[in-house]
Amino acid sequence: MRTMAPAPRRLSDDEVAEALITLDGWRLHDGKLSKGFVFANFVEAIGFMMRVAIHAEALDHHPNWSNVYRTVQVELWTHDADGITALDVQLASKMNELAGQ
Ligand code: H2B
């Protein structure tokens, strides 16, 4: 059985701004990290989502996202902390890596 980790600390506005410098293509939208990924085709987009899903499950941190044809729109925040935490920054960075960006 999985043990419940404590909610990570919510980052300050300055910390989020600093993290965004390192996160190519990500921006702050409605208090969430947001990015739209565009792939060559639908299968590439779904493949990306599958690779992210495996990583997100291992991290126990999950994206809010939607897929339309070859695009994936992502919003990251930590529900448990009601804001952006280091886990969101970590997942955003991993998503860039998995998308080859
Ligand atoms: N994902 C996100 N994005 N935010 C959370 O607060 C969160 C999560 N909480 N994945 C996790 C699961 C929590 O429910 C478990 C119990 O750790």
mmCIF file of N, CA, C and O and ligand atoms in Angstrom:
data_model
loop_
_atom_site.group_PDB
_atom_site.id
_atom_site.type_symbol
_atom_site.label_atom_id
_atom_site.label_comp_id
_atom_site.label_asym_id
_atom_site.label_seq_id
_atom_site.Cartn_x
_atom_site.Cartn_y
_atom_site.Cartn_z
ATOM 1 N N MET A 1 0.843 -1.194 0.000
ATOM 2 C CA MET A 1 0.000 0.000 0.000
ATOM 3 C C MET A 1 0.881 1.248 0.000
ATOM 4 O O MET A 1 1.912 1.281 0.641
ATOM 5 N N ARG A 2 0.429 2.252 -0.727
ATOM 6 C CA ARG A 2 1.196 3.498 -0.830
ATOM 7 C C ARG A 2 0.947 4.368 0.404
ATOM 8 O O ARG A 2 -0.190 4.521 0.833
ATOM 9 N N THR A 3 2.016 4.940 0.971
ATOM 10 C CA THR A 3 1.823 5.840 2.108
ATOM 11 C C THR A 3 1.610 7.256 1.578
ATOM 12 O O THR A 3 2.158 7.623 0.539
ATOM 13 N N MET A 4 0.811 8.026 2.290
ATOM 14 C CA MET A 4 0.507 9.399 1.865
ATOM 15 C C MET A 4 1.663 10.315 2.214
ATOM 16 O O MET A 4 2.000 10.478 3.390
ATOM 17 N N ALA A 5 2.262 10.931 1.196
ATOM 18 C CA ALA A 5 3.334 11.901 1.445
ATOM 19 C C ALA A 5 2.685 13.214 1.888
ATOM 20 O O ALA A 5 1.560 13.518 1.481
ATOM 21 N N PRO A 6 3.371 13.991 2.739
ATOM 22 C CA PRO A 6 2.799 15.285 3.106
ATOM 23 C C PRO A 6 2.732 16.193 1.885
ATOM 24 O O PRO A 6 3.543 16.060 0.965
ATOM 25 N N ALA A 7 1.760 17.105 1.871
ATOM 26 C CA ALA A 7 1.642 18.036 0.742
ATOM 27 C C ALA A 7 2.916 18.862 0.653
ATOM 28 O O ALA A 7 3.397 19.375 1.669
ATOM 29 N N PRO A 8 3.509 18.983 -0.544
ATOM 30 C CA PRO A 8 4.712 19.793 -0.667
ATOM 31 C C PRO A 8 4.386 21.274 -0.453
ATOM 32 O O PRO A 8 3.231 21.688 -0.565
ATOM 33 N N ARG A 9 5.424 22.027 -0.180
ATOM 34 C CA ARG A 9 5.253 23.466 0.109
ATOM 35 C C ARG A 9 4.894 24.242 -1.159
ATOM 36 O O ARG A 9 5.490 24.046 -2.219
ATOM 37 N N ARG A 10 3.934 25.113 -1.017
ATOM 38 C CA ARG A 10 3.552 26.002 -2.121
ATOM 39 C C ARG A 10 4.682 27.005 -2.379
ATOM 40 O O ARG A 10 5.184 27.618 -1.430
ATOM 41 N N LEU A 11 5.080 27.174 -3.634
ATOM 42 C CA LEU A 11 6.166 28.104 -3.958
ATOM 43 C C LEU A 11 5.658 29.545 -3.937
ATOM 44 O O LEU A 11 4.490 29.815 -4.259
ATOM 45 N N SER A 12 6.541 30.466 -3.592
ATOM 46 C CA SER A 12 6.195 31.892 -3.629
ATOM 47 C C SER A 12 6.155 32.360 -5.087
ATOM 48 O O SER A 12 6.668 31.678 -5.985
ATOM 49 N N ASP A 13 5.574 33.536 -5.317
ATOM 50 C CA ASP A 13 5.516 34.096 -6.675
ATOM 51 C C ASP A 13 6.921 34.242 -7.257
ATOM 52 O O ASP A 13 7.147 33.969 -8.441
ATOM 53 N N ASP A 14 7.869 34.683 -6.423
ATOM 54 C CA ASP A 14 9.257 34.843 -6.880
ATOM 55 C C ASP A 14 9.860 33.501 -7.273
ATOM 56 O O ASP A 14 10.584 33.401 -8.270
ATOM 57 N N GLU A 15 9.590 32.491 -6.467
ATOM 58 C CA GLU A 15 10.138 31.157 -6.769
ATOM 59 C C GLU A 15 9.551 30.607 -8.070
ATOM 60 O O GLU A 15 10.256 29.988 -8.868
ATOM 61 N N VAL A 16 8.261 30.863 -8.294
ATOM 62 C CA VAL A 16 7.630 30.407 -9.545
ATOM 63 C C VAL A 16 8.253 31.146 -10.731
ATOM 64 O O VAL A 16 8.594 30.544 -11.753
ATOM 65 N N ALA A 17 8.417 32.462 -10.589
ATOM 66 C CA ALA A 17 9.004 33.266 -11.670
ATOM 67 C C ALA A 17 10.410 32.773 -11.999
ATOM 68 O O ALA A 17 10.797 32.685 -13.176
ATOM 69 N N GLU A 18 11.157 32.446 -10.971
ATOM 70 C CA GLU A 18 12.526 31.951 -11.171
ATOM 71 C C GLU A 18 12.508 30.590 -11.883
ATOM 72 O O GLU A 18 13.295 30.348 -12.794
ATOM 73 N N ALA A 19 11.598 29.729 -11.481
ATOM 74 C CA ALA A 19 11.502 28.404 -12.102
ATOM 75 C C ALA A 19 11.117 28.527 -13.579
ATOM 76 O O ALA A 19 11.616 27.789 -14.431
ATOM 77 N N LEU A 20 10.248 29.487 -13.890
ATOM 78 C CA LEU A 20 9.773 29.636 -15.267
ATOM 79 C C LEU A 20 10.905 29.982 -16.233
ATOM 80 O O LEU A 20 10.824 29.647 -17.421
ATOM 81 N N ILE A 21 11.944 30.626 -15.723
ATOM 82 C CA ILE A 21 13.090 30.978 -16.572
ATOM 83 C C ILE A 21 13.711 29.712 -17.172
ATOM 84 O O ILE A 21 14.180 29.714 -18.310
ATOM 85 N N THR A 22 13.669 28.628 -16.407
ATOM 86 C CA THR A 22 14.311 27.387 -16.850
ATOM 87 C C THR A 22 13.342 26.481 -17.625
ATOM 88 O O THR A 22 13.759 25.445 -18.139
ATOM 89 N N LEU A 23 12.055 26.850 -17.689
ATOM 90 C CA LEU A 23 11.051 25.962 -18.288
ATOM 91 C C LEU A 23 10.611 26.499 -19.653
ATOM 92 O O LEU A 23 9.671 27.312 -19.745
ATOM 93 N N ASP A 24 11.247 26.023 -20.690
ATOM 94 C CA ASP A 24 10.994 26.506 -22.037
ATOM 95 C C ASP A 24 9.516 26.308 -22.432
ATOM 96 O O ASP A 24 8.995 25.189 -22.378
ATOM 97 N N GLY A 25 8.863 27.415 -22.804
ATOM 98 C CA GLY A 25 7.496 27.347 -23.321
ATOM 99 C C GLY A 25 6.405 27.384 -22.269
ATOM 100 O O GLY A 25 5.230 27.483 -22.614
ATOM 101 N N TRP A 26 6.775 27.291 -21.021
ATOM 102 C CA TRP A 26 5.768 27.301 -19.955
ATOM 103 C C TRP A 26 5.498 28.737 -19.514
ATOM 104 O O TRP A 26 6.385 29.586 -19.525
ATOM 105 N N ARG A 27 4.258 28.992 -19.081
ATOM 106 C CA ARG A 27 3.906 30.313 -18.562
ATOM 107 C C ARG A 27 2.953 30.123 -17.393
ATOM 108 O O ARG A 27 2.431 29.021 -17.158
ATOM 109 N N LEU A 28 2.740 31.213 -16.699
ATOM 110 C CA LEU A 28 1.809 31.197 -15.576
ATOM 111 C C LEU A 28 0.443 31.629 -16.090
ATOM 112 O O LEU A 28 0.309 32.672 -16.732
ATOM 113 N N HIS A 29 -0.584 30.807 -15.844
ATOM 114 C CA HIS A 29 -1.936 31.144 -16.281
ATOM 115 C C HIS A 29 -2.924 30.735 -15.191
ATOM 116 O O HIS A 29 -3.001 29.548 -14.844
ATOM 117 N N ASP A 30 -3.633 31.706 -14.658
ATOM 118 C CA ASP A 30 -4.609 31.420 -13.578
ATOM 119 C C ASP A 30 -3.975 30.673 -12.407
ATOM 120 O O ASP A 30 -4.583 29.736 -11.859
ATOM 121 N N GLY A 31 -2.743 31.039 -12.059
ATOM 122 C CA GLY A 31 -2.084 30.417 -10.915
ATOM 123 C C GLY A 31 -1.597 29.000 -11.183
ATOM 124 O O GLY A 31 -1.313 28.252 -10.241
ATOM 125 N N LYS A 32 -1.519 28.634 -12.470
ATOM 126 C CA LYS A 32 -1.054 27.292 -12.829
ATOM 127 C C LYS A 32 0.051 27.391 -13.868
ATOM 128 O O LYS A 32 0.087 28.359 -14.635
ATOM 129 N N LEU A 33 0.939 26.388 -13.905
ATOM 130 C CA LEU A 33 1.919 26.307 -14.992
ATOM 131 C C LEU A 33 1.183 25.783 -16.212
ATOM 132 O O LEU A 33 0.482 24.768 -16.137
ATOM 133 N N SER A 34 1.352 26.459 -17.339
ATOM 134 C CA SER A 34 0.572 26.114 -18.522
ATOM 135 C C SER A 34 1.465 26.033 -19.760
ATOM 136 O O SER A 34 2.388 26.832 -19.928
ATOM 137 N N LYS A 35 1.185 25.031 -20.603
ATOM 138 C CA LYS A 35 1.909 24.932 -21.876
ATOM 139 C C LYS A 35 1.075 24.138 -22.872
ATOM 140 O O LYS A 35 0.425 23.153 -22.502
ATOM 141 N N GLY A 36 1.131 24.574 -24.129
ATOM 142 C CA GLY A 36 0.508 23.826 -25.220
ATOM 143 C C GLY A 36 1.584 23.147 -26.041
ATOM 144 O O GLY A 36 2.458 23.819 -26.588
ATOM 145 N N PHE A 37 1.555 21.819 -26.103
ATOM 146 C CA PHE A 37 2.516 21.055 -26.907
ATOM 147 C C PHE A 37 1.871 20.741 -28.262
ATOM 148 O O PHE A 37 0.679 20.423 -28.333
ATOM 149 N N VAL A 38 2.681 20.818 -29.318
ATOM 150 C CA VAL A 38 2.202 20.461 -30.656
ATOM 151 C C VAL A 38 3.119 19.385 -31.218
ATOM 152 O O VAL A 38 4.351 19.550 -31.206
ATOM 153 N N PHE A 39 2.545 18.309 -31.704
ATOM 154 C CA PHE A 39 3.313 17.172 -32.224
ATOM 155 C C PHE A 39 3.048 17.001 -33.717
ATOM 156 O O PHE A 39 2.201 17.683 -34.298
ATOM 157 N N ALA A 40 3.771 16.060 -34.309
ATOM 158 C CA ALA A 40 3.651 15.857 -35.754
ATOM 159 C C ALA A 40 2.281 15.297 -36.127
ATOM 160 O O ALA A 40 1.756 15.594 -37.219
ATOM 161 N N ASN A 41 1.730 14.495 -35.246
ATOM 162 C CA ASN A 41 0.437 13.863 -35.542
ATOM 163 C C ASN A 41 -0.199 13.357 -34.242
ATOM 164 O O ASN A 41 0.397 13.458 -33.161
ATOM 165 N N PHE A 42 -1.373 12.784 -34.351
ATOM 166 C CA PHE A 42 -2.146 12.311 -33.194
ATOM 167 C C PHE A 42 -1.400 11.224 -32.415
ATOM 168 O O PHE A 42 -1.348 11.251 -31.175
ATOM 169 N N VAL A 43 -0.787 10.275 -33.120
ATOM 170 C CA VAL A 43 -0.104 9.170 -32.443
ATOM 171 C C VAL A 43 1.087 9.683 -31.631
ATOM 172 O O VAL A 43 1.340 9.206 -30.517
ATOM 173 N N GLU A 44 1.800 10.671 -32.162
ATOM 174 C CA GLU A 44 2.918 11.266 -31.415
ATOM 175 C C GLU A 44 2.411 11.945 -30.138
ATOM 176 O O GLU A 44 3.037 11.859 -29.080
ATOM 177 N N ALA A 45 1.284 12.621 -30.243
ATOM 178 C CA ALA A 45 0.708 13.305 -29.074
ATOM 179 C C ALA A 45 0.306 12.285 -28.005
ATOM 180 O O ALA A 45 0.614 12.465 -26.816
ATOM 181 N N ILE A 46 -0.333 11.211 -28.413
ATOM 182 C CA ILE A 46 -0.766 10.182 -27.452
ATOM 183 C C ILE A 46 0.444 9.444 -26.871
ATOM 184 O O ILE A 46 0.480 9.110 -25.684
ATOM 185 N N GLY A 47 1.453 9.224 -27.698
ATOM 186 C CA GLY A 47 2.684 8.587 -27.207
ATOM 187 C C GLY A 47 3.326 9.423 -26.118
ATOM 188 O O GLY A 47 3.773 8.904 -25.086
ATOM 189 N N PHE A 48 3.350 10.723 -26.333
ATOM 190 C CA PHE A 48 3.866 11.656 -25.319
ATOM 191 C C PHE A 48 3.054 11.528 -24.030
ATOM 192 O O PHE A 48 3.614 11.414 -22.930
ATOM 193 N N MET A 49 1.749 11.509 -24.150
ATOM 194 C CA MET A 49 0.893 11.415 -22.958
ATOM 195 C C MET A 49 1.139 10.104 -22.212
ATOM 196 O O MET A 49 1.146 10.081 -20.974
ATOM 197 N N MET A 50 1.360 9.044 -22.940
ATOM 198 C CA MET A 50 1.629 7.748 -22.290
ATOM 199 C C MET A 50 2.956 7.783 -21.536
ATOM 200 O O MET A 50 3.053 7.286 -20.414
ATOM 201 N N ARG A 51 3.972 8.374 -22.132
ATOM 202 C CA ARG A 51 5.280 8.448 -21.466
ATOM 203 C C ARG A 51 5.186 9.336 -20.221
ATOM 204 O O ARG A 51 5.741 9.006 -19.167
ATOM 205 N N VAL A 52 4.472 10.430 -20.349
ATOM 206 C CA VAL A 52 4.283 11.308 -19.186
ATOM 207 C C VAL A 52 3.479 10.590 -18.102
ATOM 208 O O VAL A 52 3.786 10.698 -16.904
ATOM 209 N N ALA A 53 2.457 9.836 -18.518
ATOM 210 C CA ALA A 53 1.589 9.145 -17.548
ATOM 211 C C ALA A 53 2.403 8.191 -16.680
ATOM 212 O O ALA A 53 2.207 8.128 -15.458
ATOM 213 N N ILE A 54 3.318 7.466 -17.288
ATOM 214 C CA ILE A 54 4.145 6.516 -16.526
ATOM 215 C C ILE A 54 5.006 7.272 -15.516
ATOM 216 O O ILE A 54 5.120 6.891 -14.351
ATOM 217 N N HIS A 55 5.576 8.379 -15.954
ATOM 218 C CA HIS A 55 6.407 9.183 -15.060
ATOM 219 C C HIS A 55 5.550 9.818 -13.954
ATOM 220 O O HIS A 55 5.938 9.812 -12.780
ATOM 221 N N ALA A 56 4.398 10.341 -14.315
ATOM 222 C CA ALA A 56 3.525 11.021 -13.345
ATOM 223 C C ALA A 56 3.059 10.046 -12.261
ATOM 224 O O ALA A 56 3.002 10.398 -11.082
ATOM 225 N N GLU A 57 2.763 8.836 -12.663
ATOM 226 C CA GLU A 57 2.307 7.833 -11.693
ATOM 227 C C GLU A 57 3.440 7.478 -10.726
ATOM 228 O O GLU A 57 3.221 7.363 -9.522
ATOM 229 N N ALA A 58 4.640 7.340 -11.256
ATOM 230 C CA ALA A 58 5.796 7.028 -10.401
ATOM 231 C C ALA A 58 6.062 8.178 -9.422
ATOM 232 O O ALA A 58 6.439 7.958 -8.274
ATOM 233 N N LEU A 59 5.852 9.399 -9.892
ATOM 234 C CA LEU A 59 6.064 10.592 -9.069
ATOM 235 C C LEU A 59 4.885 10.830 -8.123
ATOM 236 O O LEU A 59 4.989 11.600 -7.178
ATOM 237 N N ASP A 60 3.768 10.169 -8.406
ATOM 238 C CA ASP A 60 2.495 10.416 -7.699
ATOM 239 C C ASP A 60 2.115 11.891 -7.786
ATOM 240 O O ASP A 60 1.712 12.523 -6.808
ATOM 241 N N HIS A 61 2.273 12.416 -9.003
ATOM 242 C CA HIS A 61 1.892 13.801 -9.261
ATOM 243 C C HIS A 61 1.356 13.856 -10.688
ATOM 244 O O HIS A 61 2.051 13.451 -11.619
ATOM 245 N N HIS A 62 0.142 14.360 -10.862
ATOM 246 C CA HIS A 62 -0.580 14.128 -12.115
ATOM 247 C C HIS A 62 -0.988 15.433 -12.795
ATOM 248 O O HIS A 62 -1.440 16.366 -12.126
ATOM 249 N N PRO A 63 -0.848 15.470 -14.107
ATOM 250 C CA PRO A 63 -1.189 16.693 -14.845
ATOM 251 C C PRO A 63 -2.702 16.810 -15.080
ATOM 252 O O PRO A 63 -3.404 15.807 -15.169
ATOM 253 N N ASN A 64 -3.162 18.045 -15.202
ATOM 254 C CA ASN A 64 -4.476 18.306 -15.809
ATOM 255 C C ASN A 64 -4.171 18.611 -17.268
ATOM 256 O O ASN A 64 -3.341 19.474 -17.550
ATOM 257 N N TRP A 65 -4.818 17.915 -18.175
ATOM 258 C CA TRP A 65 -4.471 18.105 -19.586
ATOM 259 C C TRP A 65 -5.609 17.702 -20.488
ATOM 260 O O TRP A 65 -6.563 17.024 -20.083
ATOM 261 N N SER A 66 -5.505 18.142 -21.758
ATOM 262 C CA SER A 66 -6.481 17.723 -22.758
ATOM 263 C C SER A 66 -5.756 17.552 -24.080
ATOM 264 O O SER A 66 -4.734 18.199 -24.342
ATOM 265 N N ASN A 67 -6.290 16.673 -24.884
ATOM 266 C CA ASN A 67 -5.713 16.389 -26.202
ATOM 267 C C ASN A 67 -6.735 16.732 -27.282
ATOM 268 O O ASN A 67 -7.901 16.361 -27.198
ATOM 269 N N VAL A 68 -6.296 17.500 -28.264
ATOM 270 C CA VAL A 68 -7.096 17.714 -29.466
ATOM 271 C C VAL A 68 -6.189 17.420 -30.654
ATOM 272 O O VAL A 68 -5.178 18.114 -30.855
ATOM 273 N N TYR A 69 -6.532 16.353 -31.395
ATOM 274 C CA TYR A 69 -5.733 15.917 -32.560
ATOM 275 C C TYR A 69 -4.249 15.817 -32.201
ATOM 276 O O TYR A 69 -3.864 14.948 -31.440
ATOM 277 N N ARG A 70 -3.400 16.714 -32.687
ATOM 278 C CA ARG A 70 -1.954 16.563 -32.427
ATOM 279 C C ARG A 70 -1.448 17.537 -31.366
ATOM 280 O O ARG A 70 -0.249 17.777 -31.267
ATOM 281 N N THR A 71 -2.349 18.114 -30.605
ATOM 282 C CA THR A 71 -1.949 19.050 -29.560
ATOM 283 C C THR A 71 -2.308 18.498 -28.176
ATOM 284 O O THR A 71 -3.271 17.750 -28.015
ATOM 285 N N VAL A 72 -1.497 18.873 -27.196
ATOM 286 C CA VAL A 72 -1.766 18.520 -25.796
ATOM 287 C C VAL A 72 -1.626 19.806 -24.980
ATOM 288 O O VAL A 72 -0.558 20.423 -24.952
ATOM 289 N N GLN A 73 -2.717 20.213 -24.368
ATOM 290 C CA GLN A 73 -2.713 21.414 -23.526
ATOM 291 C C GLN A 73 -2.598 20.975 -22.066
ATOM 292 O O GLN A 73 -3.372 20.122 -21.611
ATOM 293 N N VAL A 74 -1.616 21.521 -21.371
ATOM 294 C CA VAL A 74 -1.319 21.051 -20.007
ATOM 295 C C VAL A 74 -1.434 22.193 -19.006
ATOM 296 O O VAL A 74 -1.000 23.325 -19.271
ATOM 297 N N GLU A 75 -1.991 21.879 -17.844
ATOM 298 C CA GLU A 75 -1.965 22.789 -16.702
ATOM 299 C C GLU A 75 -1.462 22.008 -15.504
ATOM 300 O O GLU A 75 -1.951 20.906 -15.219
ATOM 301 N N LEU A 76 -0.477 22.568 -14.834
ATOM 302 C CA LEU A 76 0.097 21.897 -13.667
ATOM 303 C C LEU A 76 -0.065 22.752 -12.421
ATOM 304 O O LEU A 76 0.257 23.942 -12.439
ATOM 305 N N TRP A 77 -0.592 22.142 -11.398
ATOM 306 C CA TRP A 77 -0.564 22.722 -10.053
ATOM 307 C C TRP A 77 -0.786 21.598 -9.063
ATOM 308 O O TRP A 77 -1.119 20.473 -9.456
ATOM 309 N N THR A 78 -0.560 21.901 -7.802
ATOM 310 C CA THR A 78 -0.681 20.871 -6.770
ATOM 311 C C THR A 78 -1.978 21.094 -6.018
ATOM 312 O O THR A 78 -2.107 22.062 -5.273
ATOM 313 N N HIS A 79 -2.919 20.211 -6.247
ATOM 314 C CA HIS A 79 -4.245 20.361 -5.635
ATOM 315 C C HIS A 79 -4.128 20.375 -4.106
ATOM 316 O O HIS A 79 -4.776 21.190 -3.439
ATOM 317 N N ASP A 80 -3.282 19.479 -3.592
ATOM 318 C CA ASP A 80 -3.144 19.349 -2.134
ATOM 319 C C ASP A 80 -2.604 20.630 -1.489
ATOM 320 O O ASP A 80 -2.856 20.881 -0.311
ATOM 321 N N ALA A 81 -1.820 21.410 -2.235
ATOM 322 C CA ALA A 81 -1.216 22.629 -1.686
ATOM 323 C C ALA A 81 -1.948 23.877 -2.189
ATOM 324 O O ALA A 81 -1.575 24.998 -1.831
ATOM 325 N N ASP A 82 -2.935 23.675 -3.065
ATOM 326 C CA ASP A 82 -3.690 24.784 -3.648
ATOM 327 C C ASP A 82 -2.756 25.815 -4.290
ATOM 328 O O ASP A 82 -2.900 27.016 -4.087
ATOM 329 N N GLY A 83 -1.767 25.317 -5.022
ATOM 330 C CA GLY A 83 -0.823 26.213 -5.691
ATOM 331 C C GLY A 83 0.253 25.421 -6.413
ATOM 332 O O GLY A 83 0.145 24.200 -6.573
ATOM 333 N N ILE A 84 1.282 26.128 -6.839
ATOM 334 C CA ILE A 84 2.389 25.504 -7.564
ATOM 335 C C ILE A 84 3.471 25.107 -6.573
ATOM 336 O O ILE A 84 3.821 25.890 -5.679
ATOM 337 N N THR A 85 3.961 23.882 -6.715
ATOM 338 C CA THR A 85 5.032 23.387 -5.841
ATOM 339 C C THR A 85 6.197 22.882 -6.700
ATOM 340 O O THR A 85 6.095 22.843 -7.936
ATOM 341 N N ALA A 86 7.248 22.441 -6.017
ATOM 342 C CA ALA A 86 8.419 21.903 -6.720
ATOM 343 C C ALA A 86 8.042 20.695 -7.575
ATOM 344 O O ALA A 86 8.683 20.431 -8.597
ATOM 345 N N LEU A 87 7.006 19.959 -7.181
ATOM 346 C CA LEU A 87 6.578 18.805 -7.978
ATOM 347 C C LEU A 87 6.094 19.236 -9.363
ATOM 348 O O LEU A 87 6.314 18.535 -10.359
ATOM 349 N N ASP A 88 5.422 20.384 -9.438
ATOM 350 C CA ASP A 88 4.945 20.887 -10.725
ATOM 351 C C ASP A 88 6.123 21.300 -11.613
ATOM 352 O O ASP A 88 6.126 21.041 -12.821
ATOM 353 N N VAL A 89 7.100 21.929 -11.000
ATOM 354 C CA VAL A 89 8.295 22.348 -11.745
ATOM 355 C C VAL A 89 9.023 21.109 -12.265
ATOM 356 O O VAL A 89 9.441 21.052 -13.427
ATOM 357 N N GLN A 90 9.116 20.107 -11.414
ATOM 358 C CA GLN A 90 9.777 18.848 -11.783
ATOM 359 C C GLN A 90 9.044 18.165 -12.942
ATOM 360 O O GLN A 90 9.662 17.721 -13.915
ATOM 361 N N LEU A 91 7.710 18.119 -12.854
ATOM 362 C CA LEU A 91 6.934 17.459 -13.909
ATOM 363 C C LEU A 91 6.988 18.252 -15.219
ATOM 364 O O LEU A 91 7.107 17.676 -16.307
ATOM 365 N N ALA A 92 6.937 19.583 -15.123
ATOM 366 C CA ALA A 92 7.025 20.422 -16.324
ATOM 367 C C ALA A 92 8.351 20.192 -17.038
ATOM 368 O O ALA A 92 8.399 20.055 -18.273
ATOM 369 N N SER A 93 9.419 20.131 -16.267
ATOM 370 C CA SER A 93 10.742 19.911 -16.834
ATOM 371 C C SER A 93 10.815 18.539 -17.517
ATOM 372 O O SER A 93 11.353 18.399 -18.620
ATOM 373 N N LYS A 94 10.251 17.527 -16.868
ATOM 374 C CA LYS A 94 10.239 16.173 -17.431
ATOM 375 C C LYS A 94 9.407 16.134 -18.719
ATOM 376 O O LYS A 94 9.759 15.454 -19.686
ATOM 377 N N MET A 95 8.309 16.872 -18.738
ATOM 378 C CA MET A 95 7.463 16.906 -19.951
ATOM 379 C C MET A 95 8.227 17.512 -21.123
ATOM 380 O O MET A 95 8.139 17.022 -22.244
ATOM 381 N N ASN A 96 8.973 18.557 -20.868
ATOM 382 C CA ASN A 96 9.805 19.145 -21.935
ATOM 383 C C ASN A 96 10.794 18.111 -22.447
ATOM 384 O O ASN A 96 10.986 17.959 -23.666
ATOM 385 N N GLU A 97 11.418 17.408 -21.506
ATOM 386 C CA GLU A 97 12.405 16.380 -21.883
ATOM 387 C C GLU A 97 11.735 15.285 -22.725
ATOM 388 O O GLU A 97 12.256 14.898 -23.777
ATOM 389 N N LEU A 98 10.575 14.813 -22.288
ATOM 390 C CA LEU A 98 9.895 13.726 -23.000
ATOM 391 C C LEU A 98 9.344 14.180 -24.358
ATOM 392 O O LEU A 98 9.128 13.359 -25.251
ATOM 393 N N ALA A 99 9.116 15.472 -24.489
ATOM 394 C CA ALA A 99 8.642 16.009 -25.785
ATOM 395 C C ALA A 99 9.815 16.371 -26.688
ATOM 396 O O ALA A 99 9.630 16.839 -27.803
ATOM 397 N N GLY A 100 11.033 16.206 -26.147
ATOM 398 C CA GLY A 100 12.232 16.554 -26.912
ATOM 399 C C GLY A 100 12.429 18.043 -27.007
ATOM 400 O O GLY A 100 12.949 18.544 -28.011
ATOM 401 N N GLN A 101 11.989 18.770 -25.955
ATOM 402 C CA GLN A 101 12.119 20.247 -25.976
ATOM 403 C C GLN A 101 12.948 20.743 -24.810
ATOM 404 O O GLN A 101 12.995 20.116 -23.789
HETATM 405 N N1 H2B B 1 -1.381 15.547 -8.509
HETATM 406 C C1 H2B B 1 -1.491 16.873 -8.474
HETATM 407 N N2 H2B B 1 -1.304 17.590 -9.599
HETATM 408 N N3 H2B B 1 -1.768 17.512 -7.324
HETATM 409 C C2 H2B B 1 -1.948 16.861 -6.171
HETATM 410 O O1 H2B B 1 -2.197 17.486 -5.145
HETATM 411 C C3 H2B B 1 -1.829 15.439 -6.196
HETATM 412 C C4 H2B B 1 -1.560 14.805 -7.417
HETATM 413 N N4 H2B B 1 -1.948 14.754 -5.100
HETATM 414 N N5 H2B B 1 -1.507 13.466 -7.488
HETATM 415 C C5 H2B B 1 -1.595 13.364 -5.040
HETATM 416 C C6 H2B B 1 -1.861 12.647 -6.338
HETATM 417 C C7 H2B B 1 -2.301 12.783 -3.847
HETATM 418 O O2 H2B B 1 -3.687 12.695 -4.075
HETATM 419 C C8 H2B B 1 -1.738 11.453 -3.417
HETATM 420 C C9 H2B B 1 -2.490 10.881 -2.243
HETATM 421 O O3 H2B B 1 -0.393 11.647 -3.093
#
